[in-house]
């Protein structure tokens, strides 16, 4: 389960704290040391951890917490609130275009789950009443077009493709026109990925952005790659101004370091999480609920 390691360690720490009754400043310090180690163990970015602990400490020690009747509960609540805040505070919804179609552009490196997530997201948004069309604009990996068509077929959803010899910005423009004609109020564009970030990839993605001005540019990253995922998010955000991140494979990520660091490091909210390979295994990301899960 996601965060299982962190959850176990924090719950252990707080069990000890709750057993103490009244708390001294040293008790809180000791507990926060353990929280710090647990976060580092979960592969959370070092600076993020430092900042997090400082915030919790200020709130836990500088107030009436220690004099209260339930000091441990209050310290736990502070950690809970700060964890939720760290992951973005409130939920981040998809930005819809005032005049349809809403354009969502998916970007990411190979293997992150971009094509699968494109289909999953369309599925999720259709359940929320949208009429999505998928757009195959990854013309460099021939299998990508086919893969999107297969996924679209499984979902019984239109897939727009112009083969692999039209430039992606032109495909994107034509897709917007087609969506308008067909009454699709939302399109999701699957773009090319690479093994590594390179200038050529970014330049092409920027040309797609300039062609259709997406309402959302969502980066798909594999949460299991931990701080690498965070670094990828940082670079993509600097070069493309992302509107959000989709963390995939969270179902297999027992550490959770990327989920806890992405927002703080990049400023970009996590909007969705992939929780499995099936096409319904995508969820909106709820920081509060995630914090509940971690603290049990
Ligand atoms: P792309 O190269 O980024 O387009 O990646 P794909 O969409 O082809 O996905 C790569 C692999 O990751 C596939 O086997 C997907 O089924 C798998 N995958 C994608 N998202 C998830 C997820 O949330 N959980 C799990 N367990 N697997 C996922």
PDB file of C-alpha atoms and ligand atoms in Angstrom:
ATOM      1  CA  UNK A   1       0.000   0.000   0.000  1.00  0.00           C
ATOM      2  CA  UNK A   2       1.154   3.513  -0.680  1.00  0.00           C
ATOM      3  CA  UNK A   3       2.919   5.131   2.279  1.00  0.00           C
ATOM      4  CA  UNK A   4       2.830   1.888   4.249  1.00  0.00           C
ATOM      5  CA  UNK A   5       6.365   2.364   5.586  1.00  0.00           C
ATOM      6  CA  UNK A   6       5.806   5.976   6.578  1.00  0.00           C
ATOM      7  CA  UNK A   7       2.360   5.251   8.024  1.00  0.00           C
ATOM      8  CA  UNK A   8       3.727   2.491  10.210  1.00  0.00           C
ATOM      9  CA  UNK A   9       6.566   4.594  11.571  1.00  0.00           C
ATOM     10  CA  UNK A  10       4.467   7.662  12.282  1.00  0.00           C
ATOM     11  CA  UNK A  11       1.739   5.654  13.939  1.00  0.00           C
ATOM     12  CA  UNK A  12       4.357   4.014  16.152  1.00  0.00           C
ATOM     13  CA  UNK A  13       5.809   7.401  17.120  1.00  0.00           C
ATOM     14  CA  UNK A  14       2.429   8.852  17.978  1.00  0.00           C
ATOM     15  CA  UNK A  15       1.376   5.815  19.949  1.00  0.00           C
ATOM     16  CA  UNK A  16       4.323   6.442  22.236  1.00  0.00           C
ATOM     17  CA  UNK A  17       3.435  10.114  22.479  1.00  0.00           C
ATOM     18  CA  UNK A  18      -0.188   9.390  23.354  1.00  0.00           C
ATOM     19  CA  UNK A  19       0.963   7.033  26.110  1.00  0.00           C
ATOM     20  CA  UNK A  20       2.727   9.860  27.908  1.00  0.00           C
ATOM     21  CA  UNK A  21      -0.153  12.067  29.057  1.00  0.00           C
ATOM     22  CA  UNK A  22       1.432  15.455  29.713  1.00  0.00           C
ATOM     23  CA  UNK A  23       4.168  16.387  27.293  1.00  0.00           C
ATOM     24  CA  UNK A  24       7.360  18.356  27.699  1.00  0.00           C
ATOM     25  CA  UNK A  25       9.126  20.235  24.958  1.00  0.00           C
ATOM     26  CA  UNK A  26      11.689  17.427  24.925  1.00  0.00           C
ATOM     27  CA  UNK A  27       8.965  14.833  24.305  1.00  0.00           C
ATOM     28  CA  UNK A  28       7.791  16.790  21.260  1.00  0.00           C
ATOM     29  CA  UNK A  29      11.359  17.244  20.068  1.00  0.00           C
ATOM     30  CA  UNK A  30      11.999  13.542  20.350  1.00  0.00           C
ATOM     31  CA  UNK A  31       8.805  12.693  18.452  1.00  0.00           C
ATOM     32  CA  UNK A  32       9.648  15.184  15.713  1.00  0.00           C
ATOM     33  CA  UNK A  33      13.089  13.649  15.353  1.00  0.00           C
ATOM     34  CA  UNK A  34      11.359  10.367  14.640  1.00  0.00           C
ATOM     35  CA  UNK A  35       8.966  12.036  12.212  1.00  0.00           C
ATOM     36  CA  UNK A  36      11.956  13.547  10.474  1.00  0.00           C
ATOM     37  CA  UNK A  37      13.664  10.182  10.131  1.00  0.00           C
ATOM     38  CA  UNK A  38      10.446   8.579   8.899  1.00  0.00           C
ATOM     39  CA  UNK A  39      10.040  11.231   6.187  1.00  0.00           C
ATOM     40  CA  UNK A  40      13.653  10.895   5.062  1.00  0.00           C
ATOM     41  CA  UNK A  41      13.112   7.120   5.026  1.00  0.00           C
ATOM     42  CA  UNK A  42      10.106   7.658   2.769  1.00  0.00           C
ATOM     43  CA  UNK A  43      12.415   9.458   0.325  1.00  0.00           C
ATOM     44  CA  UNK A  44      10.969  12.912   0.861  1.00  0.00           C
ATOM     45  CA  UNK A  45      13.196  15.727  -0.383  1.00  0.00           C
ATOM     46  CA  UNK A  46      15.634  16.773   2.347  1.00  0.00           C
ATOM     47  CA  UNK A  47      14.814  20.492   2.270  1.00  0.00           C
ATOM     48  CA  UNK A  48      11.110  19.739   2.266  1.00  0.00           C
ATOM     49  CA  UNK A  49      11.542  17.662   5.416  1.00  0.00           C
ATOM     50  CA  UNK A  50      13.542  20.384   7.127  1.00  0.00           C
ATOM     51  CA  UNK A  51      10.928  22.999   6.394  1.00  0.00           C
ATOM     52  CA  UNK A  52       8.102  20.676   7.392  1.00  0.00           C
ATOM     53  CA  UNK A  53       9.603  19.855  10.780  1.00  0.00           C
ATOM     54  CA  UNK A  54      10.298  23.533  11.484  1.00  0.00           C
ATOM     55  CA  UNK A  55       6.660  24.423  10.777  1.00  0.00           C
ATOM     56  CA  UNK A  56       5.262  21.642  12.930  1.00  0.00           C
ATOM     57  CA  UNK A  57       7.637  22.486  15.748  1.00  0.00           C
ATOM     58  CA  UNK A  58       6.707  26.139  15.734  1.00  0.00           C
ATOM     59  CA  UNK A  59       3.026  25.321  15.981  1.00  0.00           C
ATOM     60  CA  UNK A  60       3.440  22.511  18.504  1.00  0.00           C
ATOM     61  CA  UNK A  61       5.736  24.251  20.946  1.00  0.00           C
ATOM     62  CA  UNK A  62       4.989  27.930  20.557  1.00  0.00           C
ATOM     63  CA  UNK A  63       1.311  27.685  21.534  1.00  0.00           C
ATOM     64  CA  UNK A  64      -0.976  26.295  24.246  1.00  0.00           C
ATOM     65  CA  UNK A  65      -0.585  22.774  22.929  1.00  0.00           C
ATOM     66  CA  UNK A  66       1.594  21.508  25.748  1.00  0.00           C
ATOM     67  CA  UNK A  67      -0.700  22.963  28.425  1.00  0.00           C
ATOM     68  CA  UNK A  68      -3.805  21.452  26.871  1.00  0.00           C
ATOM     69  CA  UNK A  69      -5.611  18.359  28.151  1.00  0.00           C
ATOM     70  CA  UNK A  70      -4.775  16.312  25.051  1.00  0.00           C
ATOM     71  CA  UNK A  71      -1.348  17.505  23.931  1.00  0.00           C
ATOM     72  CA  UNK A  72      -0.467  14.382  21.923  1.00  0.00           C
ATOM     73  CA  UNK A  73      -3.730  14.568  19.962  1.00  0.00           C
ATOM     74  CA  UNK A  74      -2.992  18.164  19.153  1.00  0.00           C
ATOM     75  CA  UNK A  75       0.533  17.456  17.978  1.00  0.00           C
ATOM     76  CA  UNK A  76      -0.874  14.686  15.743  1.00  0.00           C
ATOM     77  CA  UNK A  77      -3.469  17.071  14.363  1.00  0.00           C
ATOM     78  CA  UNK A  78      -0.767  19.615  13.555  1.00  0.00           C
ATOM     79  CA  UNK A  79       1.278  16.961  11.738  1.00  0.00           C
ATOM     80  CA  UNK A  80      -1.862  15.878   9.872  1.00  0.00           C
ATOM     81  CA  UNK A  81      -2.710  19.425   8.795  1.00  0.00           C
ATOM     82  CA  UNK A  82       0.843  20.170   7.738  1.00  0.00           C
ATOM     83  CA  UNK A  83       1.050  16.919   5.751  1.00  0.00           C
ATOM     84  CA  UNK A  84      -2.148  17.825   3.901  1.00  0.00           C
ATOM     85  CA  UNK A  85      -0.810  21.339   3.307  1.00  0.00           C
ATOM     86  CA  UNK A  86       2.470  19.901   2.043  1.00  0.00           C
ATOM     87  CA  UNK A  87       0.595  17.845  -0.537  1.00  0.00           C
ATOM     88  CA  UNK A  88      -1.311  20.869  -1.775  1.00  0.00           C
ATOM     89  CA  UNK A  89      -3.951  21.697   0.831  1.00  0.00           C
ATOM     90  CA  UNK A  90      -7.249  21.492  -0.986  1.00  0.00           C
ATOM     91  CA  UNK A  91      -8.168  19.454  -4.055  1.00  0.00           C
ATOM     92  CA  UNK A  92      -7.141  20.770  -7.432  1.00  0.00           C
ATOM     93  CA  UNK A  93      -9.762  20.493 -10.094  1.00  0.00           C
ATOM     94  CA  UNK A  94      -9.406  20.517 -13.861  1.00  0.00           C
ATOM     95  CA  UNK A  95      -9.639  23.992 -15.358  1.00  0.00           C
ATOM     96  CA  UNK A  96     -12.465  23.999 -17.924  1.00  0.00           C
ATOM     97  CA  UNK A  97     -12.442  26.311 -20.934  1.00  0.00           C
ATOM     98  CA  UNK A  98     -15.143  29.005 -20.917  1.00  0.00           C
ATOM     99  CA  UNK A  99     -15.876  28.047 -24.534  1.00  0.00           C
ATOM    100  CA  UNK A 100     -15.457  24.337 -25.324  1.00  0.00           C
ATOM    101  CA  UNK A 101     -13.476  22.338 -26.091  1.00  0.00           C
ATOM    102  CA  UNK A 102     -11.329  22.252 -22.981  1.00  0.00           C
ATOM    103  CA  UNK A 103      -7.844  21.224 -24.097  1.00  0.00           C
ATOM    104  CA  UNK A 104      -5.760  18.995 -21.842  1.00  0.00           C
ATOM    105  CA  UNK A 105      -2.225  18.192 -22.902  1.00  0.00           C
ATOM    106  CA  UNK A 106      -0.428  15.216 -21.400  1.00  0.00           C
ATOM    107  CA  UNK A 107       3.360  15.285 -21.237  1.00  0.00           C
ATOM    108  CA  UNK A 108       5.977  13.014 -19.723  1.00  0.00           C
ATOM    109  CA  UNK A 109       8.852  10.646 -20.226  1.00  0.00           C
ATOM    110  CA  UNK A 110       8.600   7.146 -21.720  1.00  0.00           C
ATOM    111  CA  UNK A 111       7.159   4.520 -19.477  1.00  0.00           C
ATOM    112  CA  UNK A 112       5.679   6.933 -16.944  1.00  0.00           C
ATOM    113  CA  UNK A 113       2.186   5.852 -17.952  1.00  0.00           C
ATOM    114  CA  UNK A 114       1.272   8.796 -20.168  1.00  0.00           C
ATOM    115  CA  UNK A 115      -0.766   6.972 -22.799  1.00  0.00           C
ATOM    116  CA  UNK A 116      -2.605   4.826 -20.262  1.00  0.00           C
ATOM    117  CA  UNK A 117      -3.293   7.889 -18.116  1.00  0.00           C
ATOM    118  CA  UNK A 118      -4.647   9.788 -21.130  1.00  0.00           C
ATOM    119  CA  UNK A 119      -7.303   7.096 -21.529  1.00  0.00           C
ATOM    120  CA  UNK A 120      -7.927   6.805 -17.787  1.00  0.00           C
ATOM    121  CA  UNK A 121      -8.424  10.547 -17.455  1.00  0.00           C
ATOM    122  CA  UNK A 122     -10.877  10.598 -20.353  1.00  0.00           C
ATOM    123  CA  UNK A 123     -12.771   7.798 -18.649  1.00  0.00           C
ATOM    124  CA  UNK A 124     -12.860   9.671 -15.331  1.00  0.00           C
ATOM    125  CA  UNK A 125     -13.961  12.947 -16.898  1.00  0.00           C
ATOM    126  CA  UNK A 126     -16.661  11.233 -18.933  1.00  0.00           C
ATOM    127  CA  UNK A 127     -18.066   9.860 -15.686  1.00  0.00           C
ATOM    128  CA  UNK A 128     -18.217  13.495 -14.535  1.00  0.00           C
ATOM    129  CA  UNK A 129     -20.390  14.384 -17.517  1.00  0.00           C
ATOM    130  CA  UNK A 130     -17.824  15.483 -20.122  1.00  0.00           C
ATOM    131  CA  UNK A 131     -17.690  14.264 -23.721  1.00  0.00           C
ATOM    132  CA  UNK A 132     -13.980  13.631 -24.289  1.00  0.00           C
ATOM    133  CA  UNK A 133     -12.056  12.908 -27.458  1.00  0.00           C
ATOM    134  CA  UNK A 134      -8.564  11.415 -27.350  1.00  0.00           C
ATOM    135  CA  UNK A 135      -5.858  12.827 -29.605  1.00  0.00           C
ATOM    136  CA  UNK A 136      -2.866  10.785 -30.761  1.00  0.00           C
ATOM    137  CA  UNK A 137      -0.031  13.293 -31.182  1.00  0.00           C
ATOM    138  CA  UNK A 138       2.880  11.019 -30.303  1.00  0.00           C
ATOM    139  CA  UNK A 139       4.049  10.415 -33.847  1.00  0.00           C
ATOM    140  CA  UNK A 140       7.520   9.125 -33.025  1.00  0.00           C
ATOM    141  CA  UNK A 141       6.608   5.893 -31.303  1.00  0.00           C
ATOM    142  CA  UNK A 142       4.416   4.171 -33.922  1.00  0.00           C
ATOM    143  CA  UNK A 143       2.937   1.859 -31.302  1.00  0.00           C
ATOM    144  CA  UNK A 144       1.704   4.866 -29.315  1.00  0.00           C
ATOM    145  CA  UNK A 145      -0.993   5.761 -31.848  1.00  0.00           C
ATOM    146  CA  UNK A 146      -2.167   2.172 -31.989  1.00  0.00           C
ATOM    147  CA  UNK A 147      -2.086   1.911 -28.189  1.00  0.00           C
ATOM    148  CA  UNK A 148      -4.309   4.962 -27.813  1.00  0.00           C
ATOM    149  CA  UNK A 149      -6.705   3.630 -30.458  1.00  0.00           C
ATOM    150  CA  UNK A 150      -6.968   0.325 -28.628  1.00  0.00           C
ATOM    151  CA  UNK A 151      -7.604   2.066 -25.307  1.00  0.00           C
ATOM    152  CA  UNK A 152     -10.144   4.377 -26.944  1.00  0.00           C
ATOM    153  CA  UNK A 153     -11.847   1.320 -28.419  1.00  0.00           C
ATOM    154  CA  UNK A 154     -12.069  -0.302 -24.997  1.00  0.00           C
ATOM    155  CA  UNK A 155     -13.710   2.836 -23.662  1.00  0.00           C
ATOM    156  CA  UNK A 156     -15.856   3.322 -26.739  1.00  0.00           C
ATOM    157  CA  UNK A 157     -14.448   6.803 -27.079  1.00  0.00           C
ATOM    158  CA  UNK A 158     -13.373   8.706 -30.225  1.00  0.00           C
ATOM    159  CA  UNK A 159      -9.632   8.809 -30.951  1.00  0.00           C
ATOM    160  CA  UNK A 160      -8.374  11.471 -33.349  1.00  0.00           C
ATOM    161  CA  UNK A 161      -5.279  10.588 -35.349  1.00  0.00           C
ATOM    162  CA  UNK A 162      -3.626  11.848 -38.528  1.00  0.00           C
ATOM    163  CA  UNK A 163      -1.040   9.099 -38.682  1.00  0.00           C
ATOM    164  CA  UNK A 164       2.635   9.763 -38.081  1.00  0.00           C
ATOM    165  CA  UNK A 165       3.510  12.160 -40.876  1.00  0.00           C
ATOM    166  CA  UNK A 166       1.684  15.316 -39.740  1.00  0.00           C
ATOM    167  CA  UNK A 167       3.413  17.586 -37.209  1.00  0.00           C
ATOM    168  CA  UNK A 168       1.955  17.428 -33.665  1.00  0.00           C
ATOM    169  CA  UNK A 169       0.936  21.132 -33.517  1.00  0.00           C
ATOM    170  CA  UNK A 170      -1.084  20.637 -36.719  1.00  0.00           C
ATOM    171  CA  UNK A 171      -2.666  17.478 -35.323  1.00  0.00           C
ATOM    172  CA  UNK A 172      -3.600  19.374 -32.171  1.00  0.00           C
ATOM    173  CA  UNK A 173      -5.172  22.242 -34.142  1.00  0.00           C
ATOM    174  CA  UNK A 174      -7.125  19.873 -36.363  1.00  0.00           C
ATOM    175  CA  UNK A 175      -8.295  17.974 -33.283  1.00  0.00           C
ATOM    176  CA  UNK A 176      -9.742  21.145 -31.765  1.00  0.00           C
ATOM    177  CA  UNK A 177     -11.705  21.788 -34.982  1.00  0.00           C
ATOM    178  CA  UNK A 178     -12.899  18.217 -35.114  1.00  0.00           C
ATOM    179  CA  UNK A 179     -14.040  18.339 -31.468  1.00  0.00           C
ATOM    180  CA  UNK A 180     -16.026  21.504 -32.177  1.00  0.00           C
ATOM    181  CA  UNK A 181     -17.709  19.867 -35.164  1.00  0.00           C
ATOM    182  CA  UNK A 182     -18.491  16.652 -33.308  1.00  0.00           C
ATOM    183  CA  UNK A 183     -19.643  18.244 -30.068  1.00  0.00           C
ATOM    184  CA  UNK A 184     -16.816  16.912 -27.916  1.00  0.00           C
ATOM    185  CA  UNK A 185     -16.396  19.426 -25.100  1.00  0.00           C
ATOM    186  CA  UNK A 186     -12.963  18.181 -24.050  1.00  0.00           C
ATOM    187  CA  UNK A 187      -9.902  16.790 -25.790  1.00  0.00           C
ATOM    188  CA  UNK A 188      -6.931  15.082 -24.223  1.00  0.00           C
ATOM    189  CA  UNK A 189      -3.743  15.158 -26.277  1.00  0.00           C
ATOM    190  CA  UNK A 190      -1.197  12.373 -25.849  1.00  0.00           C
ATOM    191  CA  UNK A 191       2.184  13.852 -26.794  1.00  0.00           C
ATOM    192  CA  UNK A 192       5.578  12.337 -27.455  1.00  0.00           C
ATOM    193  CA  UNK A 193       7.826  11.242 -24.638  1.00  0.00           C
ATOM    194  CA  UNK A 194      11.537  10.491 -24.533  1.00  0.00           C
ATOM    195  CA  UNK A 195      13.779   8.455 -22.319  1.00  0.00           C
ATOM    196  CA  UNK A 196      15.332  11.658 -21.020  1.00  0.00           C
ATOM    197  CA  UNK A 197      14.420  15.311 -21.047  1.00  0.00           C
ATOM    198  CA  UNK A 198      15.976  17.020 -24.054  1.00  0.00           C
ATOM    199  CA  UNK A 199      15.692  20.387 -25.722  1.00  0.00           C
ATOM    200  CA  UNK A 200      14.197  18.967 -28.891  1.00  0.00           C
ATOM    201  CA  UNK A 201      11.341  17.354 -26.990  1.00  0.00           C
ATOM    202  CA  UNK A 202      10.645  20.547 -25.071  1.00  0.00           C
ATOM    203  CA  UNK A 203      10.712  22.672 -28.221  1.00  0.00           C
ATOM    204  CA  UNK A 204       8.174  20.421 -29.852  1.00  0.00           C
ATOM    205  CA  UNK A 205       5.917  20.385 -26.803  1.00  0.00           C
ATOM    206  CA  UNK A 206       6.093  24.178 -26.713  1.00  0.00           C
ATOM    207  CA  UNK A 207       4.972  24.308 -30.342  1.00  0.00           C
ATOM    208  CA  UNK A 208       1.907  22.261 -29.422  1.00  0.00           C
ATOM    209  CA  UNK A 209       1.237  24.635 -26.511  1.00  0.00           C
ATOM    210  CA  UNK A 210       1.508  27.643 -28.824  1.00  0.00           C
ATOM    211  CA  UNK A 211      -0.806  26.010 -31.364  1.00  0.00           C
ATOM    212  CA  UNK A 212      -3.742  25.242 -29.061  1.00  0.00           C
ATOM    213  CA  UNK A 213      -3.114  27.000 -25.707  1.00  0.00           C
ATOM    214  CA  UNK A 214      -4.134  24.102 -23.490  1.00  0.00           C
ATOM    215  CA  UNK A 215      -6.246  24.795 -20.403  1.00  0.00           C
ATOM    216  CA  UNK A 216      -4.269  22.127 -18.626  1.00  0.00           C
ATOM    217  CA  UNK A 217      -0.737  20.852 -19.160  1.00  0.00           C
ATOM    218  CA  UNK A 218      -0.437  17.757 -17.011  1.00  0.00           C
ATOM    219  CA  UNK A 219       2.852  16.002 -16.416  1.00  0.00           C
ATOM    220  CA  UNK A 220       2.622  12.252 -15.931  1.00  0.00           C
ATOM    221  CA  UNK A 221       5.361  10.902 -13.659  1.00  0.00           C
ATOM    222  CA  UNK A 222       6.012   7.520 -12.115  1.00  0.00           C
ATOM    223  CA  UNK A 223       5.803   7.888  -8.343  1.00  0.00           C
ATOM    224  CA  UNK A 224       7.980   4.820  -7.851  1.00  0.00           C
ATOM    225  CA  UNK A 225      10.965   6.785  -9.158  1.00  0.00           C
ATOM    226  CA  UNK A 226      10.780   8.972  -6.050  1.00  0.00           C
ATOM    227  CA  UNK A 227      12.987  12.066  -6.151  1.00  0.00           C
ATOM    228  CA  UNK A 228      13.731  11.478  -9.838  1.00  0.00           C
ATOM    229  CA  UNK A 229      10.044  12.071 -10.468  1.00  0.00           C
ATOM    230  CA  UNK A 230      10.278  15.315  -8.516  1.00  0.00           C
ATOM    231  CA  UNK A 231      13.301  16.448 -10.537  1.00  0.00           C
ATOM    232  CA  UNK A 232      11.541  15.619 -13.798  1.00  0.00           C
ATOM    233  CA  UNK A 233       8.544  17.647 -12.606  1.00  0.00           C
ATOM    234  CA  UNK A 234      10.780  20.579 -11.724  1.00  0.00           C
ATOM    235  CA  UNK A 235      12.403  20.646 -15.161  1.00  0.00           C
ATOM    236  CA  UNK A 236       9.169  20.215 -17.105  1.00  0.00           C
ATOM    237  CA  UNK A 237       7.551  22.938 -15.033  1.00  0.00           C
ATOM    238  CA  UNK A 238      10.394  25.370 -15.672  1.00  0.00           C
ATOM    239  CA  UNK A 239      10.197  24.729 -19.394  1.00  0.00           C
ATOM    240  CA  UNK A 240       6.468  24.374 -19.972  1.00  0.00           C
ATOM    241  CA  UNK A 241       4.627  25.938 -16.993  1.00  0.00           C
ATOM    242  CA  UNK A 242       2.651  22.886 -15.985  1.00  0.00           C
ATOM    243  CA  UNK A 243      -0.799  23.245 -14.465  1.00  0.00           C
ATOM    244  CA  UNK A 244      -0.549  19.977 -12.580  1.00  0.00           C
ATOM    245  CA  UNK A 245       1.026  16.613 -12.061  1.00  0.00           C
ATOM    246  CA  UNK A 246      -0.404  13.117 -12.353  1.00  0.00           C
ATOM    247  CA  UNK A 247       1.436  10.608 -10.186  1.00  0.00           C
ATOM    248  CA  UNK A 248       1.146   7.103 -11.581  1.00  0.00           C
ATOM    249  CA  UNK A 249       1.822   3.727 -10.028  1.00  0.00           C
ATOM    250  CA  UNK A 250       1.068   4.977  -6.544  1.00  0.00           C
ATOM    251  CA  UNK A 251      -0.470   1.541  -5.967  1.00  0.00           C
ATOM    252  CA  UNK A 252       3.054   0.113  -5.964  1.00  0.00           C
ATOM    253  CA  UNK A 253       4.802   2.958  -4.166  1.00  0.00           C
ATOM    254  CA  UNK A 254       5.254   2.027  -0.516  1.00  0.00           C
ATOM    255  CA  UNK A 255       7.426   5.061   0.228  1.00  0.00           C
ATOM    256  CA  UNK A 256       5.513   8.028  -1.135  1.00  0.00           C
ATOM    257  CA  UNK A 257       8.410  10.478  -1.359  1.00  0.00           C
ATOM    258  CA  UNK A 258       7.311  11.938  -4.690  1.00  0.00           C
ATOM    259  CA  UNK A 259       3.743  12.482  -3.501  1.00  0.00           C
ATOM    260  CA  UNK A 260       5.046  14.362  -0.483  1.00  0.00           C
ATOM    261  CA  UNK A 261       7.648  16.462  -2.306  1.00  0.00           C
ATOM    262  CA  UNK A 262       6.245  17.423  -5.718  1.00  0.00           C
ATOM    263  CA  UNK A 263       4.070  20.335  -4.620  1.00  0.00           C
ATOM    264  CA  UNK A 264       6.670  21.839  -2.291  1.00  0.00           C
ATOM    265  CA  UNK A 265       9.533  21.546  -4.781  1.00  0.00           C
ATOM    266  CA  UNK A 266       7.735  22.573  -7.963  1.00  0.00           C
ATOM    267  CA  UNK A 267       4.725  24.591  -6.813  1.00  0.00           C
ATOM    268  CA  UNK A 268       2.582  22.384  -9.066  1.00  0.00           C
ATOM    269  CA  UNK A 269      -0.342  20.595  -7.483  1.00  0.00           C
ATOM    270  CA  UNK A 270      -0.851  16.857  -7.868  1.00  0.00           C
ATOM    271  CA  UNK A 271      -4.218  16.606  -9.563  1.00  0.00           C
ATOM    272  CA  UNK A 272      -4.657  12.880 -10.117  1.00  0.00           C
ATOM    273  CA  UNK A 273      -3.122   9.621  -8.950  1.00  0.00           C
ATOM    274  CA  UNK A 274      -2.843   6.330 -10.819  1.00  0.00           C
ATOM    275  CA  UNK A 275      -3.723   3.400  -8.589  1.00  0.00           C
ATOM    276  CA  UNK A 276      -3.455   0.446 -10.969  1.00  0.00           C
ATOM    277  CA  UNK A 277      -3.298  -0.676 -14.569  1.00  0.00           C
ATOM    278  CA  UNK A 278      -7.033  -0.787 -15.207  1.00  0.00           C
ATOM    279  CA  UNK A 279      -8.756   2.050 -16.992  1.00  0.00           C
ATOM    280  CA  UNK A 280     -10.800   2.986 -13.941  1.00  0.00           C
ATOM    281  CA  UNK A 281      -7.750   3.116 -11.666  1.00  0.00           C
ATOM    282  CA  UNK A 282      -7.291   6.892 -11.693  1.00  0.00           C
ATOM    283  CA  UNK A 283      -8.472   9.074  -8.821  1.00  0.00           C
ATOM    284  CA  UNK A 284      -8.617  12.729  -8.104  1.00  0.00           C
ATOM    285  CA  UNK A 285      -5.928  13.552  -5.572  1.00  0.00           C
ATOM    286  CA  UNK A 286      -7.209  14.566  -2.136  1.00  0.00           C
ATOM    287  CA  UNK A 287      -4.377  15.818   0.128  1.00  0.00           C
ATOM    288  CA  UNK A 288      -6.570  15.584   3.251  1.00  0.00           C
ATOM    289  CA  UNK A 289      -7.524  11.988   2.598  1.00  0.00           C
ATOM    290  CA  UNK A 290      -3.926  11.106   1.866  1.00  0.00           C
ATOM    291  CA  UNK A 291      -2.887  12.619   5.201  1.00  0.00           C
ATOM    292  CA  UNK A 292      -5.657  10.567   6.887  1.00  0.00           C
ATOM    293  CA  UNK A 293      -4.236   7.442   5.311  1.00  0.00           C
ATOM    294  CA  UNK A 294      -0.728   8.196   6.504  1.00  0.00           C
ATOM    295  CA  UNK A 295      -1.774   8.867  10.091  1.00  0.00           C
ATOM    296  CA  UNK A 296      -4.285   6.022  10.258  1.00  0.00           C
TER     297      UNK A 296
HETATM  298  P1  LIG B   1       3.989   5.858 -21.596  1.00  0.00           P
HETATM  299  O1  LIG B   1       5.240   5.363 -22.269  1.00  0.00           O
HETATM  300  O2  LIG B   1       4.297   6.948 -20.623  1.00  0.00           O
HETATM  301  O3  LIG B   1       2.903   6.225 -22.541  1.00  0.00           O
HETATM  302  O4  LIG B   1       3.482   4.651 -20.656  1.00  0.00           O
HETATM  303  P2  LIG B   1       2.271   3.652 -20.818  1.00  0.00           P
HETATM  304  O5  LIG B   1       0.966   4.370 -20.732  1.00  0.00           O
HETATM  305  O6  LIG B   1       2.497   2.759 -21.970  1.00  0.00           O
HETATM  306  O7  LIG B   1       2.410   2.829 -19.434  1.00  0.00           O
HETATM  307  C1  LIG B   1       3.565   2.095 -19.096  1.00  0.00           C
HETATM  308  C2  LIG B   1       3.162   0.960 -18.162  1.00  0.00           C
HETATM  309  O8  LIG B   1       2.774   1.461 -16.896  1.00  0.00           O
HETATM  310  C3  LIG B   1       1.980   0.147 -18.657  1.00  0.00           C
HETATM  311  O9  LIG B   1       2.236  -1.220 -18.448  1.00  0.00           O
HETATM  312  C4  LIG B   1       0.821   0.621 -17.781  1.00  0.00           C
HETATM  313  O10 LIG B   1      -0.179  -0.361 -17.611  1.00  0.00           O
HETATM  314  C5  LIG B   1       1.529   0.902 -16.480  1.00  0.00           C
HETATM  315  N1  LIG B   1       0.808   1.859 -15.634  1.00  0.00           N
HETATM  316  C6  LIG B   1       0.390   3.108 -15.950  1.00  0.00           C
HETATM  317  N2  LIG B   1      -0.209   3.700 -14.886  1.00  0.00           N
HETATM  318  C7  LIG B   1      -0.167   2.795 -13.864  1.00  0.00           C
HETATM  319  C8  LIG B   1      -0.609   2.833 -12.483  1.00  0.00           C
HETATM  320  O11 LIG B   1      -1.165   3.818 -11.967  1.00  0.00           O
HETATM  321  N3  LIG B   1      -0.372   1.711 -11.750  1.00  0.00           N
HETATM  322  C9  LIG B   1       0.256   0.605 -12.264  1.00  0.00           C
HETATM  323  N4  LIG B   1       0.444  -0.439 -11.463  1.00  0.00           N
HETATM  324  N5  LIG B   1       0.688   0.564 -13.546  1.00  0.00           N
HETATM  325  C10 LIG B   1       0.481   1.631 -14.341  1.00  0.00           C
END
